[in-house]
Structures are given as C-alpha cells and as structure tokens.
Amino acid sequence: DDPIAGQVALLEEVRAMGALVKQGWHPKRTIIYAAWDGEEPGLLGSTEWAEQHADELAAHAVAYLNSDTNGRGYLGVSGSHVLEKFVNGVMRDITDPETGATVAARVRARELANASPARRKDILIRPDLRIGALGSGSDYTAFLQHDGVPSMNFGFGGEDQGGVYHSVYDDFYWYTHFSDSSFVYGRALAQTVGTATMRLASADVIPYDFTDLAETVGTYVSELKTLH
C-alpha cells in the first residue's frame, strides 16, 4: 500500500506513455518520471534532486505530480489550488472501476453524505470539488515548499479499512486479499495521473486557473477571522 502501490501505477503510466510515443505522439513539454530513494527516513532522494535542480525547476517546471499510497475506494487529491479547476476536469473523465460512475461523481457523493448542512450547500452549488492543501509528508515537499513548483498528490483509498500502515502486515498478501485485490484501482490511478500528465504536457497554454485559488485564500481569511 505504501508506497509500492503508487510506484506500480507510475510504472504502468510510463509503459503507456512509451506505447503512445511509439505510435507517434509527442508532448510539447518535457516529462520526467522519477522514483525517489529514502522517502520515509526524510524525503532524501526527492529533496536532494529538487535542491540540485532548483534554478532549472524555478524557471521551467510546470507542475510536480506525486503518487504514494494507493488502495481501493475514492480518489484523494490535494495540491496547489491553481490546478484545482484543471484536476476537476481530469476527475470528470476517469471512470471509477467499482461503480462505473466518474471519479468526480463518486467523490462528490461521498462528500455530500458526510457533510454538514453548510458544507453540503457548498458542494451542491460549487462546480468544482475542493481539494486539500499540501503541507509535507511525501516527496512533493521540496518541489512545493522549496522550489515553488505547483504540486499535486494523488491516491485512491478509503475502502480497505487500513490498519497496516508502516507495519509488517503491509504486504502483498494483505493488498491482494483486502485492498485493491484485482488491481483495478492501480489502473485507475495510472489513468488519472497519466491523463493529467498528458494534458499538462500538451496544452497550448498552461492550465493554471487562479479563480479557485483566490476563493480558497478567501476561506482561509474568513477562518482566521473566526478564530480570532
């Protein structure tokens, strides 16, 4: 579950991209795939690489997309709010393998079921699902916090009950019996991040949108005033 499930989806995404290139597809921007050493001891590999390439990343990087844990259930997305509208478009085009609905529709239904009345109204009237903000905790940290690269973290989960986090029980037997037993959510993660990667790499204009960012910052200001 953590982090090989995300790594498997990344490798499948790379395989698909290679097949597309052989068929004649070429992105307008460079795509770099990476597997980082030493994430849990201290984000060692990603931090060293982001520090080494800081100037180049600051000048040229469009986005950093991260996959870590992955299991059965709902898509979780957190990240830079300049990409919130963009990722909502991606979520509307990916089919959830368990329900046949779109990933976006399934996430929206779950949020509605668990929301307070005020939050439910926001979900119903707002065209885009809100995404969480990124702090630290995985390999996006140095890209976002040090180099200022818009970043996102993707992973499915929420239906396998967990309980194996960072333990000897997080193994292949547990994963194939109690989590994504048929690997359909690994495929869904590869489709989700792969679609986002292709769209970011091929867009004529980088799809940043600052409307959702401005609204989100406004909610933070309101929360701070309430706390004060």
Short mmCIF file of C-alpha atoms in Angstrom, two decimals:
data_model
loop_
_atom_site.label_atom_id
_atom_site.label_comp_id
_atom_site.label_asym_id
_atom_site.label_seq_id
_atom_site.Cartn_x
_atom_site.Cartn_y
_atom_site.Cartn_z
CA ASP A 1 0.00 0.00 0.00
CA ASP A 2 2.74 2.47 0.95
CA PRO A 3 4.46 3.29 -1.36
CA ILE A 4 4.80 0.41 -3.82
CA ALA A 5 1.15 0.65 -4.92
CA GLY A 6 1.75 4.19 -6.16
CA GLN A 7 5.01 3.11 -7.77
CA VAL A 8 3.28 0.30 -9.70
CA ALA A 9 0.75 2.78 -11.10
CA LEU A 10 3.59 5.09 -12.13
CA LEU A 11 5.37 2.25 -13.95
CA GLU A 12 2.16 1.36 -15.80
CA GLU A 13 1.76 5.02 -16.74
CA VAL A 14 5.33 5.07 -18.11
CA ARG A 15 4.62 1.92 -20.14
CA ALA A 16 1.53 3.54 -21.67
CA MET A 17 3.40 6.74 -22.47
CA GLY A 18 6.11 4.72 -24.20
CA ALA A 19 3.47 2.99 -26.32
CA LEU A 20 1.99 6.35 -27.30
CA VAL A 21 5.39 7.73 -28.29
CA LYS A 22 5.99 4.67 -30.49
CA GLN A 23 2.63 5.41 -32.16
CA GLY A 24 3.76 8.96 -32.98
CA TRP A 25 2.55 11.03 -30.03
CA HIS A 26 4.98 13.65 -28.75
CA PRO A 27 4.30 16.07 -25.88
CA LYS A 28 5.00 19.77 -26.22
CA ARG A 29 6.80 19.81 -22.86
CA THR A 30 9.37 17.53 -21.27
CA ILE A 31 8.02 14.83 -18.96
CA ILE A 32 10.36 13.49 -16.27
CA TYR A 33 9.49 10.31 -14.36
CA ALA A 34 11.28 9.60 -11.10
CA ALA A 35 11.30 7.03 -8.30
CA TRP A 36 12.75 8.51 -5.13
CA ASP A 37 15.01 6.79 -2.63
CA GLY A 38 14.63 7.35 1.10
CA GLU A 39 11.16 8.88 1.29
CA GLU A 40 10.29 7.67 4.77
CA PRO A 41 13.62 8.42 6.51
CA GLY A 42 13.44 12.06 5.42
CA LEU A 43 12.37 12.62 1.80
CA LEU A 44 16.05 12.20 0.97
CA GLY A 45 16.10 11.45 -2.76
CA SER A 46 13.49 13.98 -3.85
CA THR A 47 14.90 16.73 -1.64
CA GLU A 48 18.45 16.29 -2.93
CA TRP A 49 17.24 16.28 -6.54
CA ALA A 50 14.99 19.32 -6.07
CA GLU A 51 17.82 21.23 -4.40
CA GLN A 52 20.29 20.28 -7.13
CA HIS A 53 17.91 21.39 -9.90
CA ALA A 54 16.30 24.31 -8.04
CA ASP A 55 17.19 27.00 -10.60
CA GLU A 56 16.01 24.93 -13.54
CA LEU A 57 12.78 23.96 -11.77
CA ALA A 58 12.03 27.54 -10.76
CA ALA A 59 12.46 28.71 -14.34
CA HIS A 60 10.79 25.89 -16.27
CA ALA A 61 8.75 23.43 -14.17
CA VAL A 62 5.01 23.48 -14.85
CA ALA A 63 3.91 21.01 -12.17
CA TYR A 64 5.02 18.13 -10.00
CA LEU A 65 2.59 15.18 -9.67
CA ASN A 66 3.10 12.72 -6.81
CA SER A 67 1.79 9.20 -6.13
CA ASP A 68 2.45 7.46 -2.84
CA THR A 69 -0.14 5.18 -1.24
CA ASN A 70 -2.94 3.65 -3.29
CA GLY A 71 -5.79 1.27 -2.50
CA ARG A 72 -9.47 0.62 -3.12
CA GLY A 73 -12.04 3.38 -2.91
CA TYR A 74 -12.24 7.09 -3.53
CA LEU A 75 -9.73 9.34 -5.24
CA GLY A 76 -7.94 11.65 -2.86
CA VAL A 77 -6.37 14.76 -4.39
CA SER A 78 -4.53 17.51 -2.60
CA GLY A 79 -2.39 20.22 -4.07
CA SER A 80 -1.86 23.70 -5.38
CA HIS A 81 -5.17 25.46 -5.95
CA VAL A 82 -4.03 26.95 -9.26
CA LEU A 83 -4.54 23.38 -10.54
CA GLU A 84 -7.87 22.75 -8.80
CA LYS A 85 -10.07 23.50 -11.81
CA PHE A 86 -7.71 21.53 -14.05
CA VAL A 87 -7.77 18.40 -11.88
CA ASN A 88 -11.57 18.57 -11.59
CA GLY A 89 -11.68 18.28 -15.37
CA VAL A 90 -9.47 15.20 -15.20
CA MET A 91 -11.63 13.61 -12.47
CA ARG A 92 -14.75 14.02 -14.62
CA ASP A 93 -13.13 11.96 -17.38
CA ILE A 94 -11.97 8.96 -15.32
CA THR A 95 -14.33 6.05 -14.60
CA ASP A 96 -14.42 4.59 -11.12
CA PRO A 97 -13.92 0.82 -11.61
CA GLU A 98 -16.23 -0.21 -8.76
CA THR A 99 -19.31 1.89 -9.53
CA GLY A 100 -19.00 2.83 -13.20
CA ALA A 101 -19.58 6.49 -12.28
CA THR A 102 -16.96 9.11 -12.85
CA VAL A 103 -14.33 9.52 -10.16
CA ALA A 104 -15.60 13.07 -9.58
CA ALA A 105 -19.21 11.93 -9.12
CA ARG A 106 -18.22 9.28 -6.61
CA VAL A 107 -16.13 11.70 -4.56
CA ARG A 108 -18.93 14.28 -4.64
CA ALA A 109 -21.48 11.70 -3.44
CA ARG A 110 -19.24 10.71 -0.55
CA GLU A 111 -18.66 14.30 0.47
CA LEU A 112 -22.40 15.02 0.37
CA ALA A 113 -23.13 12.01 2.56
CA ASN A 114 -20.67 13.16 5.24
CA ALA A 115 -21.12 16.94 5.03
CA SER A 116 -22.62 19.40 7.46
CA PRO A 117 -25.59 21.43 6.13
CA ALA A 118 -23.37 24.42 5.32
CA ARG A 119 -20.76 22.25 3.65
CA ARG A 120 -23.46 20.37 1.70
CA LYS A 121 -24.70 23.64 0.20
CA ASP A 122 -21.15 24.49 -0.91
CA ILE A 123 -20.75 21.08 -2.56
CA LEU A 124 -24.06 21.40 -4.41
CA ILE A 125 -23.61 24.90 -5.80
CA ARG A 126 -19.86 24.94 -6.46
CA PRO A 127 -18.94 23.49 -9.88
CA ASP A 128 -15.53 22.25 -8.73
CA LEU A 129 -14.79 19.90 -5.87
CA ARG A 130 -12.42 21.45 -3.37
CA ILE A 131 -9.01 19.85 -2.98
CA GLY A 132 -6.98 19.84 0.20
CA ALA A 133 -3.84 21.90 0.67
CA LEU A 134 -0.48 20.17 0.74
CA GLY A 135 1.80 20.55 3.73
CA SER A 136 4.50 17.91 3.95
CA GLY A 137 4.59 14.15 4.24
CA SER A 138 5.69 12.91 0.84
CA ASP A 139 8.09 13.68 -2.00
CA TYR A 140 6.22 16.74 -3.27
CA THR A 141 7.53 18.69 -0.27
CA ALA A 142 10.78 20.06 -1.69
CA PHE A 143 9.19 20.88 -5.05
CA LEU A 144 6.34 22.84 -3.49
CA GLN A 145 7.86 24.33 -0.35
CA HIS A 146 11.44 24.92 -1.53
CA ASP A 147 11.19 25.48 -5.29
CA GLY A 148 7.65 26.85 -5.56
CA VAL A 149 6.51 24.34 -8.20
CA PRO A 150 2.71 23.80 -8.29
CA SER A 151 2.25 20.27 -6.98
CA MET A 152 -0.44 17.62 -6.54
CA ASN A 153 -0.70 14.30 -4.69
CA PHE A 154 -2.98 11.52 -5.97
CA GLY A 155 -4.14 8.23 -4.45
CA PHE A 156 -7.24 6.07 -4.11
CA GLY A 157 -8.34 4.64 -0.78
CA GLY A 158 -10.91 4.60 1.99
CA GLU A 159 -12.48 1.16 1.49
CA ASP A 160 -9.84 -1.24 2.76
CA GLN A 161 -10.07 -0.20 6.44
CA GLY A 162 -6.31 0.41 6.70
CA GLY A 163 -4.65 -0.78 9.87
CA VAL A 164 -1.41 -1.89 8.22
CA TYR A 165 0.29 1.49 7.89
CA HIS A 166 4.09 1.16 8.27
CA SER A 167 3.82 -2.36 9.64
CA VAL A 168 4.96 -5.83 8.55
CA TYR A 169 1.33 -6.51 7.62
CA ASP A 170 1.51 -4.11 4.66
CA ASP A 171 2.48 -6.89 2.28
CA PHE A 172 1.38 -8.47 -0.98
CA TYR A 173 -0.97 -10.92 0.76
CA TRP A 174 -2.85 -8.15 2.58
CA TYR A 175 -3.03 -5.99 -0.53
CA THR A 176 -4.39 -8.73 -2.80
CA HIS A 177 -6.90 -10.01 -0.23
CA PHE A 178 -8.16 -6.86 1.50
CA SER A 179 -7.31 -3.84 -0.65
CA ASP A 180 -7.12 -3.48 -4.44
CA SER A 181 -7.37 -7.24 -4.95
CA SER A 182 -7.78 -7.11 -8.73
CA PHE A 183 -5.52 -4.06 -9.21
CA VAL A 184 -8.27 -2.04 -10.90
CA TYR A 185 -7.50 0.99 -8.75
CA GLY A 186 -3.86 0.77 -9.72
CA ARG A 187 -5.06 1.05 -13.30
CA ALA A 188 -7.38 3.92 -12.33
CA LEU A 189 -4.50 5.80 -10.70
CA ALA A 190 -2.35 5.33 -13.80
CA GLN A 191 -5.23 6.62 -15.92
CA THR A 192 -5.83 9.61 -13.63
CA VAL A 193 -2.25 10.81 -13.31
CA GLY A 194 -1.46 9.82 -16.89
CA THR A 195 -4.35 11.91 -18.20
CA ALA A 196 -3.25 14.87 -16.07
CA THR A 197 0.34 14.47 -17.28
CA MET A 198 -0.64 14.32 -20.94
CA ARG A 199 -2.87 17.38 -20.67
CA LEU A 200 -0.25 19.41 -18.82
CA ALA A 201 2.44 18.37 -21.28
CA SER A 202 0.38 19.05 -24.40
CA ALA A 203 -1.61 22.18 -23.54
CA ASP A 204 -1.05 25.23 -25.73
CA VAL A 205 -1.48 27.38 -22.63
CA ILE A 206 -0.52 26.06 -19.18
CA PRO A 207 -3.88 25.36 -17.48
CA TYR A 208 -3.42 27.37 -14.31
CA ASP A 209 -6.63 28.96 -13.06
CA PHE A 210 -6.49 31.45 -10.21
CA THR A 211 -10.23 31.74 -9.52
CA ASP A 212 -10.40 28.73 -7.20
CA LEU A 213 -7.11 29.81 -5.59
CA ALA A 214 -8.48 33.27 -4.79
CA GLU A 215 -11.68 31.78 -3.38
CA THR A 216 -9.74 29.30 -1.24
CA VAL A 217 -7.49 32.02 0.16
CA GLY A 218 -10.67 33.95 1.00
CA THR A 219 -11.97 30.99 3.01
CA TYR A 220 -8.68 30.87 4.92
CA VAL A 221 -9.01 34.55 5.76
CA SER A 222 -12.56 34.02 6.99
CA GLU A 223 -11.45 31.08 9.14
CA LEU A 224 -8.68 33.16 10.68
CA LYS A 225 -11.12 35.97 11.50
CA THR A 226 -13.46 33.44 13.12
CA LEU A 227 -10.62 32.03 15.22
CA HIS A 228 -9.55 35.50 16.25
#
